[in-house]
Amino acid sequence: MKPLTILYRGPLSSCNYACDYCPFAKRVESDAQHAADAFALERFVAWVEGQMGREISVFFTPWGEALVRSRYQKALARLSNAQSVRKVAIQTNGSCRFEWAEGCDKARLGLWVTYHPDQTTHDEFLNRVAQMRSRGVRFSVGVVGLKEHFRAIEALRAALPSDVYLWVNAFKRIEGYYAGEEIEFLTQIDRLFPLNNVRHASAGQACRTGESVISVDGDGTIRRCHFVKTPLGNLYDEDWERILQPRLCPNATCGCHIGYVHLERLHLDQTFGEGLLERIPSE
Ligand code: SF4
Ligand code: SF4
């Protein structure tokens, strides 16, 4: 059986930060909503643990912040130790403590950590980075390339150890947002910035999603990726595997790293290698 990557996004939709462009900012969920998220997560983790004979990588891409919840910390520990799992990674704002990482097989754990300069201080964020490093956790650090954060981005790059990759996500909501010298500046910070600063033409292009990569929600609904909403099946059906087949992208463009890394013509599996999910380039 071929390896499979699952992008999991359960019902969780809350965050301890308050970024003003984000719908989950300081959103609080009820006990019943947390219970529903916990139920869905437990079901998913148990399903992955029960898969024998197929190598699975799991990437948690929550709406909001999951790692401040002990259930997600425990899920990472369980999955990183599961026989069926090759890699487990998660997107996080890095605000949690990291003791839980000691229960993980760190060789199979990866964190995608986003720095939010208006939600935490430079020193506090670097302290989190130091904690992850001292515990031997693999991670990338990144930031949205808002112009008002350029000085903070520069200061972070200067302070980070040189072997820590700092990615910059282009702010694409405003067409032509960056002047030429701003693109140059951000490319000096992140040599792969130009790759993120475009919406890649994807219509009719081969993309690994729907074949070796799938997106799964809390109910088990399978979609090929987070950006194509058509359901393909359900992970908890006995015949779920029948949906896995080579597919072409139906969307005009793909502008998000967690999507376009699977677009075959970009060959980004070669650029990122084993760090594809947590966004750590191997070259
Ligand atoms: S940290 Fe992420 S999820 Fe939380 S408010 Fe900011 S952008 Fe939204
Ligand atoms: S190219 Fe992007 S939008 Fe198209 S199928 Fe792949 S991940 Fe989805």
PDB file of C-alpha atoms and ligand atoms in Angstrom:
ATOM      1  CA  MET A   1       0.000   0.000   0.000  1.00  0.00           C
ATOM      2  CA  LYS A   2       1.236   3.494  -0.866  1.00  0.00           C
ATOM      3  CA  PRO A   3       1.977   6.011   1.919  1.00  0.00           C
ATOM      4  CA  LEU A   4      -0.851   8.411   2.686  1.00  0.00           C
ATOM      5  CA  THR A   5      -0.797  11.947   4.090  1.00  0.00           C
ATOM      6  CA  ILE A   6      -3.894  13.169   5.920  1.00  0.00           C
ATOM      7  CA  LEU A   7      -4.567  16.854   6.563  1.00  0.00           C
ATOM      8  CA  TYR A   8      -6.874  16.765   9.587  1.00  0.00           C
ATOM      9  CA  ARG A   9      -9.094  19.692  10.558  1.00  0.00           C
ATOM     10  CA  GLY A  10     -11.658  18.893  13.231  1.00  0.00           C
ATOM     11  CA  PRO A  11     -14.438  21.134  14.533  1.00  0.00           C
ATOM     12  CA  LEU A  12     -12.144  23.140  16.855  1.00  0.00           C
ATOM     13  CA  SER A  13     -12.443  26.831  15.973  1.00  0.00           C
ATOM     14  CA  SER A  14     -11.035  28.974  18.762  1.00  0.00           C
ATOM     15  CA  CYS A  15      -7.805  30.694  19.624  1.00  0.00           C
ATOM     16  CA  ASN A  16      -6.025  32.321  22.539  1.00  0.00           C
ATOM     17  CA  TYR A  17      -4.616  35.035  20.244  1.00  0.00           C
ATOM     18  CA  ALA A  18      -6.490  37.960  18.707  1.00  0.00           C
ATOM     19  CA  CYS A  19      -5.029  38.636  15.252  1.00  0.00           C
ATOM     20  CA  ASP A  20      -7.352  41.222  13.765  1.00  0.00           C
ATOM     21  CA  TYR A  21      -7.569  39.544  10.325  1.00  0.00           C
ATOM     22  CA  CYS A  22      -8.668  36.192  11.764  1.00  0.00           C
ATOM     23  CA  PRO A  23     -12.226  34.883  12.361  1.00  0.00           C
ATOM     24  CA  PHE A  24     -11.045  32.677  15.269  1.00  0.00           C
ATOM     25  CA  ALA A  25      -9.421  35.504  17.226  1.00  0.00           C
ATOM     26  CA  LYS A  26     -10.208  35.153  20.945  1.00  0.00           C
ATOM     27  CA  ARG A  27     -13.148  32.964  19.998  1.00  0.00           C
ATOM     28  CA  VAL A  28     -14.309  30.879  22.929  1.00  0.00           C
ATOM     29  CA  GLU A  29     -16.132  27.573  22.481  1.00  0.00           C
ATOM     30  CA  SER A  30     -18.671  25.970  24.783  1.00  0.00           C
ATOM     31  CA  ASP A  31     -18.017  22.783  26.752  1.00  0.00           C
ATOM     32  CA  ALA A  32     -20.267  20.946  24.305  1.00  0.00           C
ATOM     33  CA  GLN A  33     -18.215  22.206  21.346  1.00  0.00           C
ATOM     34  CA  HIS A  34     -14.977  21.118  23.013  1.00  0.00           C
ATOM     35  CA  ALA A  35     -16.511  17.729  23.767  1.00  0.00           C
ATOM     36  CA  ALA A  36     -17.512  17.320  20.110  1.00  0.00           C
ATOM     37  CA  ASP A  37     -13.975  18.214  19.018  1.00  0.00           C
ATOM     38  CA  ALA A  38     -12.493  15.780  21.548  1.00  0.00           C
ATOM     39  CA  PHE A  39     -14.801  12.992  20.331  1.00  0.00           C
ATOM     40  CA  ALA A  40     -13.854  13.584  16.694  1.00  0.00           C
ATOM     41  CA  LEU A  41     -10.146  13.756  17.542  1.00  0.00           C
ATOM     42  CA  GLU A  42     -10.213  10.529  19.553  1.00  0.00           C
ATOM     43  CA  ARG A  43     -12.000   8.741  16.734  1.00  0.00           C
ATOM     44  CA  PHE A  44      -9.462   9.965  14.197  1.00  0.00           C
ATOM     45  CA  VAL A  45      -6.401   9.120  16.301  1.00  0.00           C
ATOM     46  CA  ALA A  46      -7.742   5.633  17.047  1.00  0.00           C
ATOM     47  CA  TRP A  47      -8.399   5.101  13.339  1.00  0.00           C
ATOM     48  CA  VAL A  48      -4.821   6.055  12.420  1.00  0.00           C
ATOM     49  CA  GLU A  49      -3.405   3.868  15.188  1.00  0.00           C
ATOM     50  CA  GLY A  50      -5.433   0.966  13.852  1.00  0.00           C
ATOM     51  CA  GLN A  51      -4.088   1.166  10.299  1.00  0.00           C
ATOM     52  CA  MET A  52      -1.692  -1.642   9.620  1.00  0.00           C
ATOM     53  CA  GLY A  53       0.331  -2.001   6.464  1.00  0.00           C
ATOM     54  CA  ARG A  54      -0.013   1.611   5.323  1.00  0.00           C
ATOM     55  CA  GLU A  55       2.436   4.354   6.294  1.00  0.00           C
ATOM     56  CA  ILE A  56       0.512   7.470   7.334  1.00  0.00           C
ATOM     57  CA  SER A  57       1.593  11.061   7.865  1.00  0.00           C
ATOM     58  CA  VAL A  58      -0.798  13.367   9.692  1.00  0.00           C
ATOM     59  CA  PHE A  59      -0.812  17.149   9.483  1.00  0.00           C
ATOM     60  CA  PHE A  60      -3.137  18.998  11.859  1.00  0.00           C
ATOM     61  CA  THR A  61      -4.267  22.292  10.301  1.00  0.00           C
ATOM     62  CA  PRO A  62      -6.777  23.521  12.888  1.00  0.00           C
ATOM     63  CA  TRP A  63      -9.079  26.513  12.674  1.00  0.00           C
ATOM     64  CA  GLY A  64      -7.532  28.355  15.589  1.00  0.00           C
ATOM     65  CA  GLU A  65      -4.973  27.144  18.132  1.00  0.00           C
ATOM     66  CA  ALA A  66      -5.033  23.469  19.105  1.00  0.00           C
ATOM     67  CA  LEU A  67      -1.774  22.982  20.998  1.00  0.00           C
ATOM     68  CA  VAL A  68      -3.009  24.895  24.046  1.00  0.00           C
ATOM     69  CA  ARG A  69      -5.413  21.946  24.471  1.00  0.00           C
ATOM     70  CA  SER A  70      -4.019  18.889  26.235  1.00  0.00           C
ATOM     71  CA  ARG A  71      -6.079  16.613  23.975  1.00  0.00           C
ATOM     72  CA  TYR A  72      -4.045  17.718  20.958  1.00  0.00           C
ATOM     73  CA  GLN A  73      -0.768  17.411  22.855  1.00  0.00           C
ATOM     74  CA  LYS A  74      -1.718  13.840  23.766  1.00  0.00           C
ATOM     75  CA  ALA A  75      -2.831  13.135  20.193  1.00  0.00           C
ATOM     76  CA  LEU A  76       0.613  14.141  18.904  1.00  0.00           C
ATOM     77  CA  ALA A  77       2.291  11.929  21.488  1.00  0.00           C
ATOM     78  CA  ARG A  78       0.096   8.958  20.601  1.00  0.00           C
ATOM     79  CA  LEU A  79       0.431   9.363  16.863  1.00  0.00           C
ATOM     80  CA  SER A  80       4.192   9.934  16.904  1.00  0.00           C
ATOM     81  CA  ASN A  81       4.517   6.623  18.740  1.00  0.00           C
ATOM     82  CA  ALA A  82       2.048   4.711  16.567  1.00  0.00           C
ATOM     83  CA  GLN A  83       3.439   1.958  14.383  1.00  0.00           C
ATOM     84  CA  SER A  84       1.487   3.162  11.353  1.00  0.00           C
ATOM     85  CA  VAL A  85       2.743   6.755  11.524  1.00  0.00           C
ATOM     86  CA  ARG A  86       5.709   8.157   9.637  1.00  0.00           C
ATOM     87  CA  LYS A  87       5.270  11.811  10.646  1.00  0.00           C
ATOM     88  CA  VAL A  88       2.869  13.916  12.659  1.00  0.00           C
ATOM     89  CA  ALA A  89       2.944  17.692  12.297  1.00  0.00           C
ATOM     90  CA  ILE A  90       0.784  20.617  13.397  1.00  0.00           C
ATOM     91  CA  GLN A  91       0.331  24.313  12.704  1.00  0.00           C
ATOM     92  CA  THR A  92       0.534  26.330  15.915  1.00  0.00           C
ATOM     93  CA  ASN A  93       1.156  29.833  17.225  1.00  0.00           C
ATOM     94  CA  GLY A  94       3.733  28.330  19.606  1.00  0.00           C
ATOM     95  CA  SER A  95       2.167  29.803  22.737  1.00  0.00           C
ATOM     96  CA  CYS A  96       1.889  26.508  24.606  1.00  0.00           C
ATOM     97  CA  ARG A  97       4.429  25.002  26.974  1.00  0.00           C
ATOM     98  CA  PHE A  98       6.339  22.070  25.516  1.00  0.00           C
ATOM     99  CA  GLU A  99       6.568  19.455  28.287  1.00  0.00           C
ATOM    100  CA  TRP A 100       4.137  17.262  26.330  1.00  0.00           C
ATOM    101  CA  ALA A 101       6.807  16.816  23.636  1.00  0.00           C
ATOM    102  CA  GLU A 102       8.695  14.496  25.995  1.00  0.00           C
ATOM    103  CA  GLY A 103       5.981  11.898  25.429  1.00  0.00           C
ATOM    104  CA  CYS A 104       6.521  12.011  21.652  1.00  0.00           C
ATOM    105  CA  ASP A 105       8.849  10.163  19.360  1.00  0.00           C
ATOM    106  CA  LYS A 106      10.543  13.408  18.325  1.00  0.00           C
ATOM    107  CA  ALA A 107      12.035  11.856  15.203  1.00  0.00           C
ATOM    108  CA  ARG A 108       8.461  11.690  13.885  1.00  0.00           C
ATOM    109  CA  LEU A 109       7.225  15.053  15.155  1.00  0.00           C
ATOM    110  CA  GLY A 110       7.252  18.407  13.333  1.00  0.00           C
ATOM    111  CA  LEU A 111       5.874  21.824  14.276  1.00  0.00           C
ATOM    112  CA  TRP A 112       4.926  24.673  11.949  1.00  0.00           C
ATOM    113  CA  VAL A 113       5.140  27.668  14.272  1.00  0.00           C
ATOM    114  CA  THR A 114       3.756  31.056  13.262  1.00  0.00           C
ATOM    115  CA  TYR A 115       5.078  34.219  14.906  1.00  0.00           C
ATOM    116  CA  HIS A 116       2.463  36.940  15.448  1.00  0.00           C
ATOM    117  CA  PRO A 117       4.416  40.092  16.346  1.00  0.00           C
ATOM    118  CA  ASP A 118       1.343  41.946  17.630  1.00  0.00           C
ATOM    119  CA  GLN A 119       0.300  39.050  19.900  1.00  0.00           C
ATOM    120  CA  THR A 120       3.567  38.152  21.599  1.00  0.00           C
ATOM    121  CA  THR A 121       6.908  39.847  22.162  1.00  0.00           C
ATOM    122  CA  HIS A 122      10.157  39.161  20.321  1.00  0.00           C
ATOM    123  CA  ASP A 123      11.761  37.887  23.534  1.00  0.00           C
ATOM    124  CA  GLU A 124       8.838  35.683  24.479  1.00  0.00           C
ATOM    125  CA  PHE A 125       8.757  34.113  21.035  1.00  0.00           C
ATOM    126  CA  LEU A 126      12.508  33.481  21.100  1.00  0.00           C
ATOM    127  CA  ASN A 127      12.054  31.891  24.488  1.00  0.00           C
ATOM    128  CA  ARG A 128       9.573  29.439  22.896  1.00  0.00           C
ATOM    129  CA  VAL A 129      12.073  28.729  20.142  1.00  0.00           C
ATOM    130  CA  ALA A 130      14.756  28.016  22.746  1.00  0.00           C
ATOM    131  CA  GLN A 131      12.391  25.643  24.567  1.00  0.00           C
ATOM    132  CA  MET A 132      11.664  23.691  21.381  1.00  0.00           C
ATOM    133  CA  ARG A 133      15.346  23.473  20.521  1.00  0.00           C
ATOM    134  CA  SER A 134      16.407  22.370  23.973  1.00  0.00           C
ATOM    135  CA  ARG A 135      13.830  19.587  23.812  1.00  0.00           C
ATOM    136  CA  GLY A 136      15.006  18.492  20.365  1.00  0.00           C
ATOM    137  CA  VAL A 137      11.726  19.292  18.598  1.00  0.00           C
ATOM    138  CA  ARG A 138      11.923  19.868  14.825  1.00  0.00           C
ATOM    139  CA  PHE A 139      10.144  23.023  13.726  1.00  0.00           C
ATOM    140  CA  SER A 140       9.938  25.815  11.205  1.00  0.00           C
ATOM    141  CA  VAL A 141       9.127  29.374  12.160  1.00  0.00           C
ATOM    142  CA  GLY A 142       7.169  31.736   9.984  1.00  0.00           C
ATOM    143  CA  VAL A 143       5.306  34.966   9.776  1.00  0.00           C
ATOM    144  CA  VAL A 144       2.782  36.717   7.552  1.00  0.00           C
ATOM    145  CA  GLY A 145       4.663  39.348   5.561  1.00  0.00           C
ATOM    146  CA  LEU A 146       2.611  42.381   6.586  1.00  0.00           C
ATOM    147  CA  LYS A 147       4.508  45.605   5.962  1.00  0.00           C
ATOM    148  CA  GLU A 148       3.983  46.811   9.517  1.00  0.00           C
ATOM    149  CA  HIS A 149       5.864  43.677  10.670  1.00  0.00           C
ATOM    150  CA  PHE A 150       8.951  44.062   8.462  1.00  0.00           C
ATOM    151  CA  ARG A 151      11.137  45.342  11.316  1.00  0.00           C
ATOM    152  CA  ALA A 152       9.940  42.538  13.596  1.00  0.00           C
ATOM    153  CA  ILE A 153      10.640  39.980  10.858  1.00  0.00           C
ATOM    154  CA  GLU A 154      14.147  41.358  10.348  1.00  0.00           C
ATOM    155  CA  ALA A 155      14.821  41.317  14.085  1.00  0.00           C
ATOM    156  CA  LEU A 156      13.552  37.738  14.370  1.00  0.00           C
ATOM    157  CA  ARG A 157      15.770  36.546  11.512  1.00  0.00           C
ATOM    158  CA  ALA A 158      18.774  38.232  13.113  1.00  0.00           C
ATOM    159  CA  ALA A 159      18.073  36.586  16.456  1.00  0.00           C
ATOM    160  CA  LEU A 160      17.186  33.077  15.278  1.00  0.00           C
ATOM    161  CA  PRO A 161      19.914  30.451  15.054  1.00  0.00           C
ATOM    162  CA  SER A 162      21.027  30.232  11.420  1.00  0.00           C
ATOM    163  CA  ASP A 163      19.801  26.639  11.068  1.00  0.00           C
ATOM    164  CA  VAL A 164      16.188  27.597  11.882  1.00  0.00           C
ATOM    165  CA  TYR A 165      14.226  28.150   8.681  1.00  0.00           C
ATOM    166  CA  LEU A 166      12.096  31.305   8.730  1.00  0.00           C
ATOM    167  CA  TRP A 167       9.366  31.293   6.097  1.00  0.00           C
ATOM    168  CA  VAL A 168       7.351  34.337   5.107  1.00  0.00           C
ATOM    169  CA  ASN A 169       3.784  34.009   3.882  1.00  0.00           C
ATOM    170  CA  ALA A 170       2.958  36.647   1.306  1.00  0.00           C
ATOM    171  CA  PHE A 171      -0.017  38.874   2.125  1.00  0.00           C
ATOM    172  CA  LYS A 172      -2.062  38.236  -1.011  1.00  0.00           C
ATOM    173  CA  ARG A 173      -5.412  39.758  -0.071  1.00  0.00           C
ATOM    174  CA  ILE A 174      -4.367  43.060  -1.659  1.00  0.00           C
ATOM    175  CA  GLU A 175      -3.316  42.730  -5.312  1.00  0.00           C
ATOM    176  CA  GLY A 176       0.196  44.127  -5.930  1.00  0.00           C
ATOM    177  CA  TYR A 177       0.738  44.648  -2.177  1.00  0.00           C
ATOM    178  CA  TYR A 178       4.534  44.602  -2.407  1.00  0.00           C
ATOM    179  CA  ALA A 179       6.888  46.993  -4.204  1.00  0.00           C
ATOM    180  CA  GLY A 180       9.935  45.466  -5.907  1.00  0.00           C
ATOM    181  CA  GLU A 181      12.332  46.306  -3.065  1.00  0.00           C
ATOM    182  CA  GLU A 182       9.918  44.827  -0.519  1.00  0.00           C
ATOM    183  CA  ILE A 183       9.897  41.538  -2.428  1.00  0.00           C
ATOM    184  CA  GLU A 184      13.695  41.689  -2.452  1.00  0.00           C
ATOM    185  CA  PHE A 185      13.770  42.288   1.306  1.00  0.00           C
ATOM    186  CA  LEU A 186      11.439  39.373   2.036  1.00  0.00           C
ATOM    187  CA  THR A 187      13.360  37.116  -0.345  1.00  0.00           C
ATOM    188  CA  GLN A 188      16.523  37.830   1.613  1.00  0.00           C
ATOM    189  CA  ILE A 189      14.682  36.646   4.710  1.00  0.00           C
ATOM    190  CA  ASP A 190      13.097  33.614   3.017  1.00  0.00           C
ATOM    191  CA  ARG A 191      14.631  32.493  -0.284  1.00  0.00           C
ATOM    192  CA  LEU A 192      11.380  30.624  -1.031  1.00  0.00           C
ATOM    193  CA  PHE A 193       9.239  33.762  -0.598  1.00  0.00           C
ATOM    194  CA  PRO A 194       8.774  34.239  -4.383  1.00  0.00           C
ATOM    195  CA  LEU A 195       7.181  30.781  -4.506  1.00  0.00           C
ATOM    196  CA  ASN A 196       4.586  31.849  -1.956  1.00  0.00           C
ATOM    197  CA  ASN A 197       4.047  35.286  -3.462  1.00  0.00           C
ATOM    198  CA  VAL A 198       2.103  33.885  -6.434  1.00  0.00           C
ATOM    199  CA  ARG A 199      -1.100  31.978  -6.906  1.00  0.00           C
ATOM    200  CA  HIS A 200       0.096  28.977  -8.887  1.00  0.00           C
ATOM    201  CA  ALA A 201      -1.921  28.176 -12.007  1.00  0.00           C
ATOM    202  CA  SER A 202      -3.334  24.769 -11.171  1.00  0.00           C
ATOM    203  CA  ALA A 203      -6.402  24.080 -13.369  1.00  0.00           C
ATOM    204  CA  GLY A 204      -6.002  20.718 -15.070  1.00  0.00           C
ATOM    205  CA  GLN A 205      -2.615  20.141 -13.404  1.00  0.00           C
ATOM    206  CA  ALA A 206      -1.691  16.896 -11.677  1.00  0.00           C
ATOM    207  CA  CYS A 207      -1.796  17.257  -7.902  1.00  0.00           C
ATOM    208  CA  ARG A 208      -1.098  14.497  -5.387  1.00  0.00           C
ATOM    209  CA  THR A 209      -4.179  15.399  -3.354  1.00  0.00           C
ATOM    210  CA  GLY A 210      -6.962  12.865  -3.761  1.00  0.00           C
ATOM    211  CA  GLU A 211      -4.418  10.130  -4.360  1.00  0.00           C
ATOM    212  CA  SER A 212      -1.633  10.140  -1.757  1.00  0.00           C
ATOM    213  CA  VAL A 213      -2.855  13.187   0.215  1.00  0.00           C
ATOM    214  CA  ILE A 214      -6.367  13.752   1.561  1.00  0.00           C
ATOM    215  CA  SER A 215      -8.126  16.237   3.779  1.00  0.00           C
ATOM    216  CA  VAL A 216     -10.347  14.847   6.551  1.00  0.00           C
ATOM    217  CA  ASP A 217     -12.748  16.719   8.830  1.00  0.00           C
ATOM    218  CA  GLY A 218     -14.150  15.799  12.229  1.00  0.00           C
ATOM    219  CA  ASP A 219     -16.972  13.706  10.766  1.00  0.00           C
ATOM    220  CA  GLY A 220     -14.487  11.754   8.663  1.00  0.00           C
ATOM    221  CA  THR A 221     -15.551  13.427   5.416  1.00  0.00           C
ATOM    222  CA  ILE A 222     -12.750  13.104   2.899  1.00  0.00           C
ATOM    223  CA  ARG A 223     -11.970  15.884   0.442  1.00  0.00           C
ATOM    224  CA  ARG A 224      -8.943  15.984  -1.781  1.00  0.00           C
ATOM    225  CA  CYS A 225      -7.601  19.158  -0.122  1.00  0.00           C
ATOM    226  CA  HIS A 226      -8.807  22.058   1.999  1.00  0.00           C
ATOM    227  CA  PHE A 227      -9.497  24.140  -1.116  1.00  0.00           C
ATOM    228  CA  VAL A 228     -11.733  21.822  -3.146  1.00  0.00           C
ATOM    229  CA  LYS A 229     -14.926  21.365  -1.189  1.00  0.00           C
ATOM    230  CA  THR A 230     -16.395  18.356  -3.036  1.00  0.00           C
ATOM    231  CA  PRO A 231     -16.655  15.399  -0.628  1.00  0.00           C
ATOM    232  CA  LEU A 232     -15.085  12.199  -1.951  1.00  0.00           C
ATOM    233  CA  GLY A 233     -16.120   9.733   0.763  1.00  0.00           C
ATOM    234  CA  ASN A 234     -15.775   9.045   4.460  1.00  0.00           C
ATOM    235  CA  LEU A 235     -12.680   7.801   6.269  1.00  0.00           C
ATOM    236  CA  TYR A 236     -14.776   5.640   8.568  1.00  0.00           C
ATOM    237  CA  ASP A 237     -16.469   3.734   5.746  1.00  0.00           C
ATOM    238  CA  GLU A 238     -15.003   0.310   5.093  1.00  0.00           C
ATOM    239  CA  ASP A 239     -14.337   1.063   1.441  1.00  0.00           C
ATOM    240  CA  TRP A 240     -12.831   4.548   1.992  1.00  0.00           C
ATOM    241  CA  GLU A 241      -9.733   3.664  -0.043  1.00  0.00           C
ATOM    242  CA  ARG A 242     -11.665   3.392  -3.281  1.00  0.00           C
ATOM    243  CA  ILE A 243     -11.517   7.178  -3.650  1.00  0.00           C
ATOM    244  CA  LEU A 244      -7.719   7.266  -3.907  1.00  0.00           C
ATOM    245  CA  GLN A 245      -6.799   7.896  -7.530  1.00  0.00           C
ATOM    246  CA  PRO A 246      -4.717  10.296  -9.629  1.00  0.00           C
ATOM    247  CA  ARG A 247      -6.558  13.591 -10.077  1.00  0.00           C
ATOM    248  CA  LEU A 248      -6.214  16.944 -11.834  1.00  0.00           C
ATOM    249  CA  CYS A 249      -6.876  20.195  -9.971  1.00  0.00           C
ATOM    250  CA  PRO A 250     -10.320  21.716 -10.686  1.00  0.00           C
ATOM    251  CA  ASN A 251      -9.398  25.159  -9.295  1.00  0.00           C
ATOM    252  CA  ALA A 252      -7.900  27.985 -11.346  1.00  0.00           C
ATOM    253  CA  THR A 253      -5.054  28.613  -8.905  1.00  0.00           C
ATOM    254  CA  CYS A 254      -3.517  27.334  -5.678  1.00  0.00           C
ATOM    255  CA  GLY A 255      -1.990  29.976  -3.440  1.00  0.00           C
ATOM    256  CA  CYS A 256      -1.426  28.300  -0.092  1.00  0.00           C
ATOM    257  CA  HIS A 257       1.685  26.330   0.885  1.00  0.00           C
ATOM    258  CA  ILE A 258      -0.348  23.449   2.337  1.00  0.00           C
ATOM    259  CA  GLY A 259      -1.934  23.002  -1.101  1.00  0.00           C
ATOM    260  CA  TYR A 260       0.640  23.848  -3.758  1.00  0.00           C
ATOM    261  CA  VAL A 261       3.366  21.705  -2.175  1.00  0.00           C
ATOM    262  CA  HIS A 262       1.398  18.787  -3.625  1.00  0.00           C
ATOM    263  CA  LEU A 263       1.168  20.231  -7.141  1.00  0.00           C
ATOM    264  CA  GLU A 264       3.355  17.818  -9.082  1.00  0.00           C
ATOM    265  CA  ARG A 265       4.888  20.267 -11.556  1.00  0.00           C
ATOM    266  CA  LEU A 266       6.469  22.302  -8.726  1.00  0.00           C
ATOM    267  CA  HIS A 267       8.478  19.279  -7.434  1.00  0.00           C
ATOM    268  CA  LEU A 268       8.385  20.689  -3.918  1.00  0.00           C
ATOM    269  CA  ASP A 269       8.625  17.217  -2.437  1.00  0.00           C
ATOM    270  CA  GLN A 270      12.269  17.435  -3.565  1.00  0.00           C
ATOM    271  CA  THR A 271      12.766  20.892  -2.008  1.00  0.00           C
ATOM    272  CA  PHE A 272      11.251  19.949   1.345  1.00  0.00           C
ATOM    273  CA  GLY A 273      11.883  16.194   1.518  1.00  0.00           C
ATOM    274  CA  GLU A 274      10.995  14.831   4.954  1.00  0.00           C
ATOM    275  CA  GLY A 275      10.120  18.374   6.132  1.00  0.00           C
ATOM    276  CA  LEU A 276       7.315  18.866   3.602  1.00  0.00           C
ATOM    277  CA  LEU A 277       4.510  19.073   6.182  1.00  0.00           C
ATOM    278  CA  GLU A 278       6.222  21.220   8.807  1.00  0.00           C
ATOM    279  CA  ARG A 279       7.775  23.368   6.034  1.00  0.00           C
ATOM    280  CA  ILE A 280      11.473  22.742   6.630  1.00  0.00           C
ATOM    281  CA  PRO A 281      13.398  22.698   3.328  1.00  0.00           C
ATOM    282  CA  SER A 282      15.953  19.938   2.948  1.00  0.00           C
ATOM    283  CA  GLU A 283      18.044  21.800   0.355  1.00  0.00           C
TER     284      GLU A 283
HETATM  285  S1  SF4 B   1      -2.905  32.823  16.072  1.00  0.00           S
HETATM  286 FE1  SF4 B   1      -3.723  32.032  14.124  1.00  0.00          FE
HETATM  287  S2  SF4 B   1      -5.732  31.179  14.655  1.00  0.00           S
HETATM  288 FE2  SF4 B   1      -5.098  32.505  16.355  1.00  0.00          FE
HETATM  289  S3  SF4 B   1      -6.038  34.512  15.971  1.00  0.00           S
HETATM  290 FE3  SF4 B   1      -3.962  34.539  15.087  1.00  0.00          FE
HETATM  291  S4  SF4 B   1      -4.213  33.876  12.938  1.00  0.00           S
HETATM  292 FE4  SF4 B   1      -6.092  33.316  14.047  1.00  0.00          FE
HETATM  293  S1  SF4 B   2      -3.422  22.283  -6.629  1.00  0.00           S
HETATM  294 FE1  SF4 B   2      -4.143  23.115  -4.674  1.00  0.00          FE
HETATM  295  S2  SF4 B   2      -6.337  23.535  -4.950  1.00  0.00           S
HETATM  296 FE2  SF4 B   2      -5.691  22.172  -6.606  1.00  0.00          FE
HETATM  297  S3  SF4 B   2      -6.176  20.147  -5.871  1.00  0.00           S
HETATM  298 FE3  SF4 B   2      -4.009  20.547  -5.355  1.00  0.00          FE
HETATM  299  S4  SF4 B   2      -4.036  21.370  -3.297  1.00  0.00           S
HETATM  300 FE4  SF4 B   2      -6.130  21.477  -4.066  1.00  0.00          FE
END
